[in-house]
């Protein structure tokens, strides 16, 4: 029976006409899944996306409560400035259609227990003056960092358009021309751990602050990503789009459906159908089967390999990722606890949009499952309009947390689980009152999402939002999955993987995997890969977010979300 896209997906591939457009099923309507759908549609394939949730976006999402919108994902978005490959991808996906963009002069501020602060300005001149005022004794190291930042500002390298194995000689030569003059800079900053660099500062605040430029210390990162992202922010290429995370997802969803693609929500894929070592379709949780010429999984990697495919198609790289590196310290990006505060009134001026507060041992002990002694406070109302009712504000507080701690609590003692979440809410309320005396009386609600919440809503392994950590051993293995293995699993045809579990974390990386996997498929089927930018320019409106869910109905009773 034909679906709403005019295609009967219940017909097996061997029973269709030879002149029918090739059909592709995509599992997951996150950014990677919808990107895959968009590029496949532009290249002449029929597509259908199956998504278990009621919203698109995966981790790139938001939820609502009492008129507040709690924007969960984007802190900065690479590709907000015209003239680079990252921006082109977002334009092809319609992600920025009709939207204003917010840019900040600083990346983050770090404040210690005594109230001393470091502001990481994106302008190297301003940053250098500021750091020298804090610690003249560290002049040599400060000037070295700012000198490298200037060098990165002079380089723009965003290799997101062509899949690694398909890059032409000309494309490779252009990359070499960009990289070669700065090879020593790339090599040195990639080989220098931020911890080792920061420990060279004499000033104790700078030693701690540099580790937290990315809000919290990702541990194991070298200098390179810090300089790269601050340089992007200097170019206004790391801004915040109007509508936020769910707004980005909704815009890509609109682009995809306008191209003729369809999404089935509340449709959990239970397994991938395989015959003679070839994927031929999917079976949903309700038993219904849908068939296609190719299946692409853009959902959690572990679920894909070991649940949907039953662990039958692995190899040395897959085994290393999910057996050896999964439990290796520093391979998987940490899970996060989020606490959103809805505040009656304005927060006033003079506050940074994002501040990492370094906590005393006593304060840190009050945060359940905390992995570091810090709390990030972001004034989300300063990022974009529409996140709070008129005259009100939203604050987002986060910290890295232990997934196993929350998983065990939720599984074995639900009362204790809710009690720990109430402790998070109580700490956030009291901590914000120190920053804004009297604000505790204006806080109307606090919604808390734990790592177990992330796992429950997205299926992500160990509640990790960003999957494998860049610049780790997992980075090298994942790069081979994309380049050498062409995003395929050994011994299985008719199947590919996309998303952060093969392309690593970050929204632009997730979006680019949708482009890459489609290019590989076009090459296999001898079809031309085609892509063009969206021409929609209608101004963005908050109403386009649609109806937003709450995390959990119990949130009103318990005072915190799912």
Short mmCIF file of C-alpha atoms in Angstrom, two decimals, residues 82-553:
data_model
loop_
_atom_site.label_atom_id
_atom_site.label_comp_id
_atom_site.label_asym_id
_atom_site.label_seq_id
_atom_site.Cartn_x
_atom_site.Cartn_y
_atom_site.Cartn_z
CA UNK A 82 29.63 32.53 4.42
CA UNK A 83 32.50 31.43 2.23
CA UNK A 84 33.50 28.03 3.62
CA UNK A 85 32.50 24.40 3.16
CA UNK A 86 30.82 24.10 6.53
CA UNK A 87 28.53 27.03 5.73
CA UNK A 88 27.73 25.56 2.32
CA UNK A 89 26.54 22.32 3.94
CA UNK A 90 24.18 24.18 6.27
CA UNK A 91 22.82 26.13 3.28
CA UNK A 92 22.30 22.93 1.31
CA UNK A 93 20.41 21.49 4.27
CA UNK A 94 18.36 24.67 4.81
CA UNK A 95 19.53 24.75 8.43
CA UNK A 96 20.03 28.53 8.56
CA UNK A 97 17.12 29.56 6.33
CA UNK A 98 15.66 32.92 7.35
CA UNK A 99 17.52 32.99 10.67
CA UNK A 100 19.46 35.67 12.47
CA UNK A 101 22.77 34.64 14.04
CA UNK A 102 24.20 35.63 17.41
CA UNK A 103 27.96 36.04 17.78
CA UNK A 104 29.89 36.71 20.96
CA UNK A 105 33.19 38.56 21.40
CA UNK A 106 34.34 35.97 23.92
CA UNK A 107 34.40 32.18 23.87
CA UNK A 108 34.00 31.58 27.58
CA UNK A 109 34.81 33.07 30.96
CA UNK A 110 36.34 31.08 33.82
CA UNK A 111 35.89 32.25 37.43
CA UNK A 112 37.53 30.64 40.44
CA UNK A 113 36.30 30.20 44.02
CA UNK A 114 37.74 33.58 45.03
CA UNK A 115 36.02 35.50 42.25
CA UNK A 116 39.06 35.94 39.98
CA UNK A 117 38.12 35.64 36.31
CA UNK A 118 39.72 35.00 32.93
CA UNK A 119 37.80 35.98 29.80
CA UNK A 120 38.81 34.15 26.64
CA UNK A 121 38.23 36.81 24.00
CA UNK A 122 38.23 35.67 20.38
CA UNK A 123 40.32 38.68 19.35
CA UNK A 124 43.98 37.73 19.99
CA UNK A 125 45.01 41.36 20.63
CA UNK A 126 42.36 41.86 23.29
CA UNK A 127 43.02 38.42 24.75
CA UNK A 128 46.73 39.05 25.02
CA UNK A 129 46.26 42.38 26.82
CA UNK A 130 43.77 40.80 29.21
CA UNK A 131 45.96 37.82 30.06
CA UNK A 132 49.05 39.99 30.57
CA UNK A 133 47.11 42.13 33.04
CA UNK A 134 46.27 38.98 35.00
CA UNK A 135 49.78 37.52 35.01
CA UNK A 136 52.72 39.54 33.64
CA UNK A 137 54.99 36.74 34.86
CA UNK A 138 53.47 34.46 32.19
CA UNK A 139 54.12 36.87 29.33
CA UNK A 140 56.14 34.45 27.20
CA UNK A 141 53.52 31.69 27.34
CA UNK A 142 50.64 34.14 26.83
CA UNK A 143 52.27 35.67 23.75
CA UNK A 144 52.96 32.19 22.38
CA UNK A 145 49.28 31.17 22.64
CA UNK A 146 48.02 34.43 21.12
CA UNK A 147 50.61 34.22 18.33
CA UNK A 148 49.33 30.77 17.44
CA UNK A 149 45.75 32.04 17.54
CA UNK A 150 46.66 34.72 14.98
CA UNK A 151 48.15 32.02 12.76
CA UNK A 152 44.99 29.93 12.96
CA UNK A 153 42.89 32.98 12.16
CA UNK A 154 44.84 33.24 8.88
CA UNK A 155 43.89 29.65 7.94
CA UNK A 156 40.43 28.47 6.93
CA UNK A 157 40.20 24.71 6.53
CA UNK A 158 36.79 23.00 6.63
CA UNK A 159 37.09 19.72 4.63
CA UNK A 160 33.45 18.68 4.78
CA UNK A 161 32.28 18.49 1.15
CA UNK A 162 33.78 15.30 -0.26
CA UNK A 163 34.12 11.86 1.32
CA UNK A 164 37.80 11.08 2.01
CA UNK A 165 38.06 8.12 -0.37
CA UNK A 166 36.45 10.08 -3.23
CA UNK A 167 38.53 13.25 -3.10
CA UNK A 168 40.05 14.14 -6.43
CA UNK A 169 43.70 14.88 -7.03
CA UNK A 170 42.78 18.56 -7.31
CA UNK A 171 40.90 18.52 -3.98
CA UNK A 172 43.81 16.79 -2.26
CA UNK A 173 46.24 19.27 -3.77
CA UNK A 174 44.15 22.22 -2.52
CA UNK A 175 44.19 20.75 0.99
CA UNK A 176 47.95 20.28 0.81
CA UNK A 177 48.38 23.90 -0.34
CA UNK A 178 46.46 25.04 2.73
CA UNK A 179 48.08 22.68 5.21
CA UNK A 180 51.69 22.57 4.03
CA UNK A 181 52.69 26.16 4.92
CA UNK A 182 51.21 25.61 8.39
CA UNK A 183 52.29 22.00 8.80
CA UNK A 184 54.62 22.67 11.72
CA UNK A 185 51.87 24.71 13.43
CA UNK A 186 49.34 21.89 13.03
CA UNK A 187 51.83 19.24 14.09
CA UNK A 188 53.04 21.13 17.15
CA UNK A 189 49.60 22.18 18.43
CA UNK A 190 48.17 18.69 17.80
CA UNK A 191 51.07 17.11 19.69
CA UNK A 192 50.89 19.46 22.70
CA UNK A 193 48.28 18.42 25.30
CA UNK A 194 46.42 21.36 26.79
CA UNK A 195 47.14 19.98 30.28
CA UNK A 196 50.88 20.09 29.64
CA UNK A 197 50.64 23.58 28.18
CA UNK A 198 48.44 24.93 31.00
CA UNK A 199 50.69 23.50 33.70
CA UNK A 200 53.48 25.76 32.50
CA UNK A 201 51.65 28.90 33.71
CA UNK A 202 52.86 30.38 36.98
CA UNK A 203 49.47 31.88 37.79
CA UNK A 204 47.25 29.16 39.36
CA UNK A 205 44.09 30.62 37.85
CA UNK A 206 45.50 30.49 34.32
CA UNK A 207 46.62 26.90 34.88
CA UNK A 208 43.02 25.94 35.60
CA UNK A 209 41.28 28.37 33.25
CA UNK A 210 42.98 27.27 30.03
CA UNK A 211 41.71 23.75 30.59
CA UNK A 212 38.14 25.08 30.61
CA UNK A 213 38.04 27.21 27.47
CA UNK A 214 35.57 24.63 26.14
CA UNK A 215 33.33 25.23 29.21
CA UNK A 216 34.54 22.09 30.98
CA UNK A 217 37.83 20.26 30.66
CA UNK A 218 37.43 17.56 27.95
CA UNK A 219 40.69 16.01 29.21
CA UNK A 220 43.16 14.80 26.63
CA UNK A 221 42.55 17.52 24.04
CA UNK A 222 45.64 19.14 22.51
CA UNK A 223 46.00 22.85 21.80
CA UNK A 224 44.79 22.57 18.19
CA UNK A 225 40.99 22.37 18.69
CA UNK A 226 41.00 25.29 21.12
CA UNK A 227 42.86 27.50 18.65
CA UNK A 228 40.79 26.27 15.71
CA UNK A 229 37.44 27.01 17.35
CA UNK A 230 38.49 30.37 18.78
CA UNK A 231 39.74 31.33 15.31
CA UNK A 232 36.39 30.27 13.84
CA UNK A 233 34.58 32.40 16.43
CA UNK A 234 36.84 35.34 15.51
CA UNK A 235 35.64 34.94 11.90
CA UNK A 236 32.04 34.80 13.17
CA UNK A 237 31.96 31.26 11.88
CA UNK A 238 31.00 29.77 15.27
CA UNK A 239 27.77 31.56 16.07
CA UNK A 240 24.38 30.62 17.46
CA UNK A 241 21.39 30.32 15.06
CA UNK A 242 17.98 31.75 15.86
CA UNK A 243 15.68 28.95 17.01
CA UNK A 244 18.55 27.10 18.63
CA UNK A 245 19.05 23.35 18.51
CA UNK A 246 15.52 22.18 17.74
CA UNK A 247 15.16 25.11 15.34
CA UNK A 248 18.15 23.79 13.40
CA UNK A 249 16.63 20.31 13.33
CA UNK A 250 13.21 21.62 12.27
CA UNK A 251 14.74 23.59 9.40
CA UNK A 252 16.55 20.50 8.11
CA UNK A 253 13.34 18.51 8.51
CA UNK A 254 11.48 21.11 6.42
CA UNK A 255 14.19 20.97 3.77
CA UNK A 256 14.01 17.18 3.67
CA UNK A 257 10.23 16.96 3.35
CA UNK A 258 10.21 19.76 0.75
CA UNK A 259 12.58 17.57 -1.29
CA UNK A 260 9.98 14.79 -1.17
CA UNK A 261 11.33 12.72 1.70
CA UNK A 262 9.19 11.25 4.46
CA UNK A 263 9.77 10.70 8.20
CA UNK A 264 7.88 8.19 10.30
CA UNK A 265 7.92 9.26 13.96
CA UNK A 266 7.17 6.95 16.90
CA UNK A 267 8.67 4.22 14.72
CA UNK A 268 11.36 2.32 16.59
CA UNK A 269 13.45 0.02 14.42
CA UNK A 270 13.84 -3.32 16.23
CA UNK A 271 16.17 -4.98 13.74
CA UNK A 272 17.71 -4.68 10.32
CA UNK A 273 16.51 -7.37 7.93
CA UNK A 274 19.38 -9.29 6.33
CA UNK A 275 19.31 -12.01 3.68
CA UNK A 276 22.44 -13.63 2.26
CA UNK A 277 24.61 -11.05 4.03
CA UNK A 278 22.73 -8.18 2.44
CA UNK A 279 20.52 -5.64 4.27
CA UNK A 280 17.13 -5.52 2.60
CA UNK A 281 15.02 -3.49 5.04
CA UNK A 282 13.97 -2.99 8.64
CA UNK A 283 11.49 -4.42 11.09
CA UNK A 284 9.83 -2.04 13.55
CA UNK A 285 8.95 -2.74 17.15
CA UNK A 286 5.35 -3.39 16.10
CA UNK A 287 6.47 -6.13 13.69
CA UNK A 288 5.90 -4.22 10.47
CA UNK A 289 8.53 -4.63 7.79
CA UNK A 290 9.76 -2.10 5.25
CA UNK A 291 12.15 -2.80 2.41
CA UNK A 292 14.75 -0.84 0.50
CA UNK A 293 17.76 -1.23 -1.77
CA UNK A 294 20.02 0.18 0.93
CA UNK A 295 19.73 0.75 4.68
CA UNK A 296 21.67 3.51 6.44
CA UNK A 297 21.83 3.63 10.22
CA UNK A 298 22.31 7.12 11.63
CA UNK A 299 21.53 6.17 15.23
CA UNK A 300 23.69 4.98 18.12
CA UNK A 301 26.59 2.89 16.86
CA UNK A 302 26.56 0.25 19.59
CA UNK A 303 22.81 -0.28 19.17
CA UNK A 304 23.24 -0.59 15.42
CA UNK A 305 26.06 -3.14 15.50
CA UNK A 306 25.06 -5.28 18.47
CA UNK A 307 21.27 -4.97 18.65
CA UNK A 308 19.85 -4.13 15.22
CA UNK A 309 22.37 -6.44 13.51
CA UNK A 310 22.86 -8.86 16.39
CA UNK A 311 26.64 -8.45 16.47
CA UNK A 312 27.04 -10.57 13.32
CA UNK A 313 29.02 -8.04 11.27
CA UNK A 314 32.04 -6.76 13.10
CA UNK A 315 35.73 -6.59 12.43
CA UNK A 316 38.96 -5.43 14.02
CA UNK A 317 38.03 -1.73 13.94
CA UNK A 318 34.48 -2.21 15.23
CA UNK A 319 35.67 -4.61 17.93
CA UNK A 320 38.37 -2.19 19.03
CA UNK A 321 35.93 0.70 19.27
CA UNK A 322 33.20 -1.03 21.22
CA UNK A 323 35.17 -3.61 23.19
CA UNK A 324 38.58 -2.13 23.94
CA UNK A 325 38.14 1.63 23.61
CA UNK A 326 34.63 1.89 25.06
CA UNK A 327 36.02 1.24 28.52
CA UNK A 328 39.30 3.05 27.91
CA UNK A 329 39.60 6.37 29.80
CA UNK A 330 39.35 9.35 27.48
CA UNK A 331 37.87 7.59 24.44
CA UNK A 332 34.18 8.43 24.97
CA UNK A 333 33.03 11.99 25.52
CA UNK A 334 31.60 12.35 29.06
CA UNK A 335 27.89 12.47 29.77
CA UNK A 336 26.32 15.67 31.07
CA UNK A 337 23.83 16.75 33.72
CA UNK A 338 21.71 19.71 32.60
CA UNK A 339 19.68 21.97 34.87
CA UNK A 340 17.51 24.66 33.30
CA UNK A 341 16.21 27.50 35.45
CA UNK A 342 13.23 29.58 34.37
CA UNK A 343 13.52 33.07 35.90
CA UNK A 344 10.93 35.81 36.25
CA UNK A 345 12.58 39.03 35.04
CA UNK A 346 15.72 40.06 33.20
CA UNK A 347 19.20 38.95 34.22
CA UNK A 348 20.73 42.35 33.58
CA UNK A 349 23.86 43.32 31.71
CA UNK A 350 27.49 42.79 32.61
CA UNK A 351 27.30 39.01 32.80
CA UNK A 352 29.10 36.80 30.30
CA UNK A 353 26.86 34.63 28.15
CA UNK A 354 28.87 31.60 29.32
CA UNK A 355 30.93 31.17 32.48
CA UNK A 356 32.68 28.17 33.97
CA UNK A 357 32.72 28.45 37.75
CA UNK A 358 35.51 26.51 39.45
CA UNK A 359 34.05 24.99 42.59
CA UNK A 360 35.39 24.37 46.03
CA UNK A 361 35.66 20.76 47.14
CA UNK A 362 32.64 21.32 49.39
CA UNK A 363 30.48 22.66 46.55
CA UNK A 364 31.59 19.97 44.11
CA UNK A 365 30.63 17.28 46.62
CA UNK A 366 27.05 18.55 46.48
CA UNK A 367 26.74 17.76 42.75
CA UNK A 368 25.69 14.11 42.36
CA UNK A 369 27.93 12.09 40.07
CA UNK A 370 30.19 15.06 39.22
CA UNK A 371 33.42 14.22 37.38
CA UNK A 372 35.04 17.66 37.75
CA UNK A 373 34.98 20.53 40.21
CA UNK A 374 33.19 23.00 37.95
CA UNK A 375 29.76 24.20 36.89
CA UNK A 376 28.99 25.91 33.58
CA UNK A 377 26.36 28.67 33.69
CA UNK A 378 24.99 29.89 30.36
CA UNK A 379 22.46 32.70 29.94
CA UNK A 380 20.46 31.06 27.16
CA UNK A 381 18.14 34.05 26.84
CA UNK A 382 21.15 35.97 25.50
CA UNK A 383 21.72 33.40 22.75
CA UNK A 384 18.44 33.78 20.88
CA UNK A 385 14.96 35.20 21.24
CA UNK A 386 11.97 33.06 22.13
CA UNK A 387 13.47 30.79 24.77
CA UNK A 388 11.46 32.40 27.58
CA UNK A 389 8.07 34.11 27.85
CA UNK A 390 8.17 37.95 27.61
CA UNK A 391 9.91 39.50 30.60
CA UNK A 392 11.50 36.22 31.69
CA UNK A 393 14.85 34.45 31.24
CA UNK A 394 16.41 31.00 30.95
CA UNK A 395 19.68 29.87 32.53
CA UNK A 396 21.33 26.56 31.60
CA UNK A 397 23.72 24.94 34.10
CA UNK A 398 25.75 21.85 33.18
CA UNK A 399 28.50 19.60 34.49
CA UNK A 400 30.23 16.42 33.30
CA UNK A 401 28.85 13.43 35.14
CA UNK A 402 29.25 9.68 35.52
CA UNK A 403 26.70 7.80 33.40
CA UNK A 404 27.03 4.55 35.41
CA UNK A 405 26.09 6.40 38.60
CA UNK A 406 22.80 7.67 37.15
CA UNK A 407 22.02 4.47 35.27
CA UNK A 408 22.30 2.35 38.39
CA UNK A 409 20.24 4.78 40.46
CA UNK A 410 17.42 4.89 37.95
CA UNK A 411 17.41 1.12 37.51
CA UNK A 412 17.61 0.11 41.18
CA UNK A 413 16.17 2.93 43.27
CA UNK A 414 13.88 5.34 41.46
CA UNK A 415 13.18 7.33 44.64
CA UNK A 416 16.89 7.90 45.18
CA UNK A 417 17.24 8.85 41.52
CA UNK A 418 14.61 11.58 41.87
CA UNK A 419 16.14 12.67 45.18
CA UNK A 420 19.56 13.18 43.55
CA UNK A 421 17.95 15.25 40.81
CA UNK A 422 16.26 17.40 43.43
CA UNK A 423 19.69 17.87 44.99
CA UNK A 424 20.97 19.17 41.65
CA UNK A 425 18.05 21.59 41.45
CA UNK A 426 18.62 22.78 45.03
CA UNK A 427 22.32 23.37 44.42
CA UNK A 428 21.65 25.31 41.22
CA UNK A 429 19.08 27.49 42.98
CA UNK A 430 21.44 28.34 45.83
CA UNK A 431 24.44 28.82 43.54
CA UNK A 432 22.58 31.20 41.24
CA UNK A 433 21.50 33.16 44.31
CA UNK A 434 25.18 33.83 45.03
CA UNK A 435 25.62 35.27 41.55
CA UNK A 436 22.34 37.23 41.52
CA UNK A 437 21.30 37.95 45.14
CA UNK A 438 17.55 37.47 45.47
CA UNK A 439 17.17 35.50 42.24
CA UNK A 440 16.10 32.39 44.15
CA UNK A 441 12.80 34.13 44.84
CA UNK A 442 12.37 34.75 41.09
CA UNK A 443 13.21 31.22 39.92
CA UNK A 444 9.90 29.77 38.80
CA UNK A 445 11.09 26.27 37.95
CA UNK A 446 14.17 24.11 37.51
CA UNK A 447 14.21 21.19 35.08
CA UNK A 448 16.97 18.59 35.41
CA UNK A 449 18.10 16.09 32.78
CA UNK A 450 20.56 13.39 33.80
CA UNK A 451 22.80 11.20 31.61
CA UNK A 452 20.16 8.50 32.03
CA UNK A 453 17.68 10.93 30.44
CA UNK A 454 19.98 11.31 27.44
CA UNK A 455 20.24 7.54 27.08
CA UNK A 456 16.48 7.11 27.39
CA UNK A 457 15.57 9.69 24.77
CA UNK A 458 18.36 9.17 22.24
CA UNK A 459 19.76 5.69 22.86
CA UNK A 460 23.30 7.10 22.88
CA UNK A 461 25.92 4.80 24.33
CA UNK A 462 26.59 5.66 27.99
CA UNK A 463 24.56 8.84 27.60
CA UNK A 464 27.35 10.50 25.63
CA UNK A 465 26.20 13.47 23.56
CA UNK A 466 29.32 13.79 21.39
CA UNK A 467 30.26 10.10 21.01
CA UNK A 468 33.95 9.27 20.51
CA UNK A 469 36.33 11.93 21.66
CA UNK A 470 38.38 13.69 19.00
CA UNK A 471 42.18 13.41 19.27
CA UNK A 472 41.86 10.09 21.08
CA UNK A 473 42.68 6.58 19.88
CA UNK A 474 39.03 6.27 18.89
CA UNK A 475 39.47 9.22 16.50
CA UNK A 476 41.97 7.28 14.39
CA UNK A 477 39.79 4.16 14.28
CA UNK A 478 36.66 6.14 13.32
CA UNK A 479 38.57 7.98 10.59
CA UNK A 480 39.39 4.62 9.00
CA UNK A 481 35.71 3.63 9.13
CA UNK A 482 34.84 6.72 7.08
CA UNK A 483 37.80 6.68 4.70
CA UNK A 484 39.06 3.13 4.25
CA UNK A 485 35.82 1.22 5.00
CA UNK A 486 33.56 3.76 3.27
CA UNK A 487 31.19 3.71 6.25
CA UNK A 488 30.40 0.01 5.75
CA UNK A 489 30.60 -3.03 8.02
CA UNK A 490 32.67 -6.06 7.03
CA UNK A 491 30.76 -8.85 5.32
CA UNK A 492 27.49 -6.91 4.96
CA UNK A 493 26.33 -5.31 1.71
CA UNK A 494 23.38 -2.98 1.22
CA UNK A 495 24.19 -1.19 4.48
CA UNK A 496 26.07 1.91 5.69
CA UNK A 497 26.48 3.92 8.88
CA UNK A 498 26.36 7.68 9.29
CA UNK A 499 26.49 10.07 12.22
CA UNK A 500 28.78 10.86 15.12
CA UNK A 501 29.65 7.23 15.87
CA UNK A 502 31.61 7.07 12.62
CA UNK A 503 32.29 10.78 12.00
CA UNK A 504 32.82 11.83 15.64
CA UNK A 505 30.98 14.53 17.55
CA UNK A 506 30.01 18.02 16.50
CA UNK A 507 27.01 18.96 14.39
CA UNK A 508 28.93 19.88 11.25
CA UNK A 509 30.71 16.53 11.38
CA UNK A 510 27.36 14.74 11.76
CA UNK A 511 25.90 16.67 8.82
CA UNK A 512 28.93 15.96 6.67
CA UNK A 513 28.59 12.19 7.19
CA UNK A 514 25.19 12.42 5.49
CA UNK A 515 26.90 13.96 2.48
CA UNK A 516 29.72 11.41 2.55
CA UNK A 517 27.51 8.32 2.83
CA UNK A 518 25.37 9.53 -0.08
CA UNK A 519 28.46 10.16 -2.20
CA UNK A 520 29.71 6.64 -1.52
CA UNK A 521 26.29 5.23 -2.45
CA UNK A 522 26.16 7.28 -5.66
CA UNK A 523 29.60 5.98 -6.60
CA UNK A 524 28.46 2.39 -6.01
CA UNK A 525 25.28 2.83 -8.04
CA UNK A 526 26.96 4.90 -10.76
CA UNK A 527 24.64 7.84 -10.07
CA UNK A 528 25.68 11.50 -10.14
CA UNK A 529 25.87 13.09 -6.70
CA UNK A 530 23.88 16.32 -6.75
CA UNK A 531 23.43 19.05 -4.14
CA UNK A 532 22.23 22.63 -4.19
CA UNK A 533 21.54 25.32 -1.63
CA UNK A 534 18.08 25.99 -0.28
CA UNK A 535 16.45 29.16 -1.61
CA UNK A 536 13.99 29.61 1.29
CA UNK A 537 14.36 33.06 2.84
CA UNK A 538 11.15 33.32 4.88
CA UNK A 539 12.01 34.75 8.32
CA UNK A 540 12.22 32.19 11.10
CA UNK A 541 9.35 32.13 13.62
CA UNK A 542 9.21 30.42 16.98
CA UNK A 543 5.98 28.69 15.95
CA UNK A 544 7.98 26.54 13.54
CA UNK A 545 9.39 24.62 16.50
CA UNK A 546 6.00 22.92 16.75
CA UNK A 547 4.68 21.32 19.88
CA UNK A 548 7.45 20.57 22.35
CA UNK A 549 7.21 17.75 24.90
CA UNK A 550 8.13 17.78 28.57
CA UNK A 551 10.84 15.42 29.71
CA UNK A 552 8.44 13.60 32.00
CA UNK A 553 4.97 14.12 33.38
#
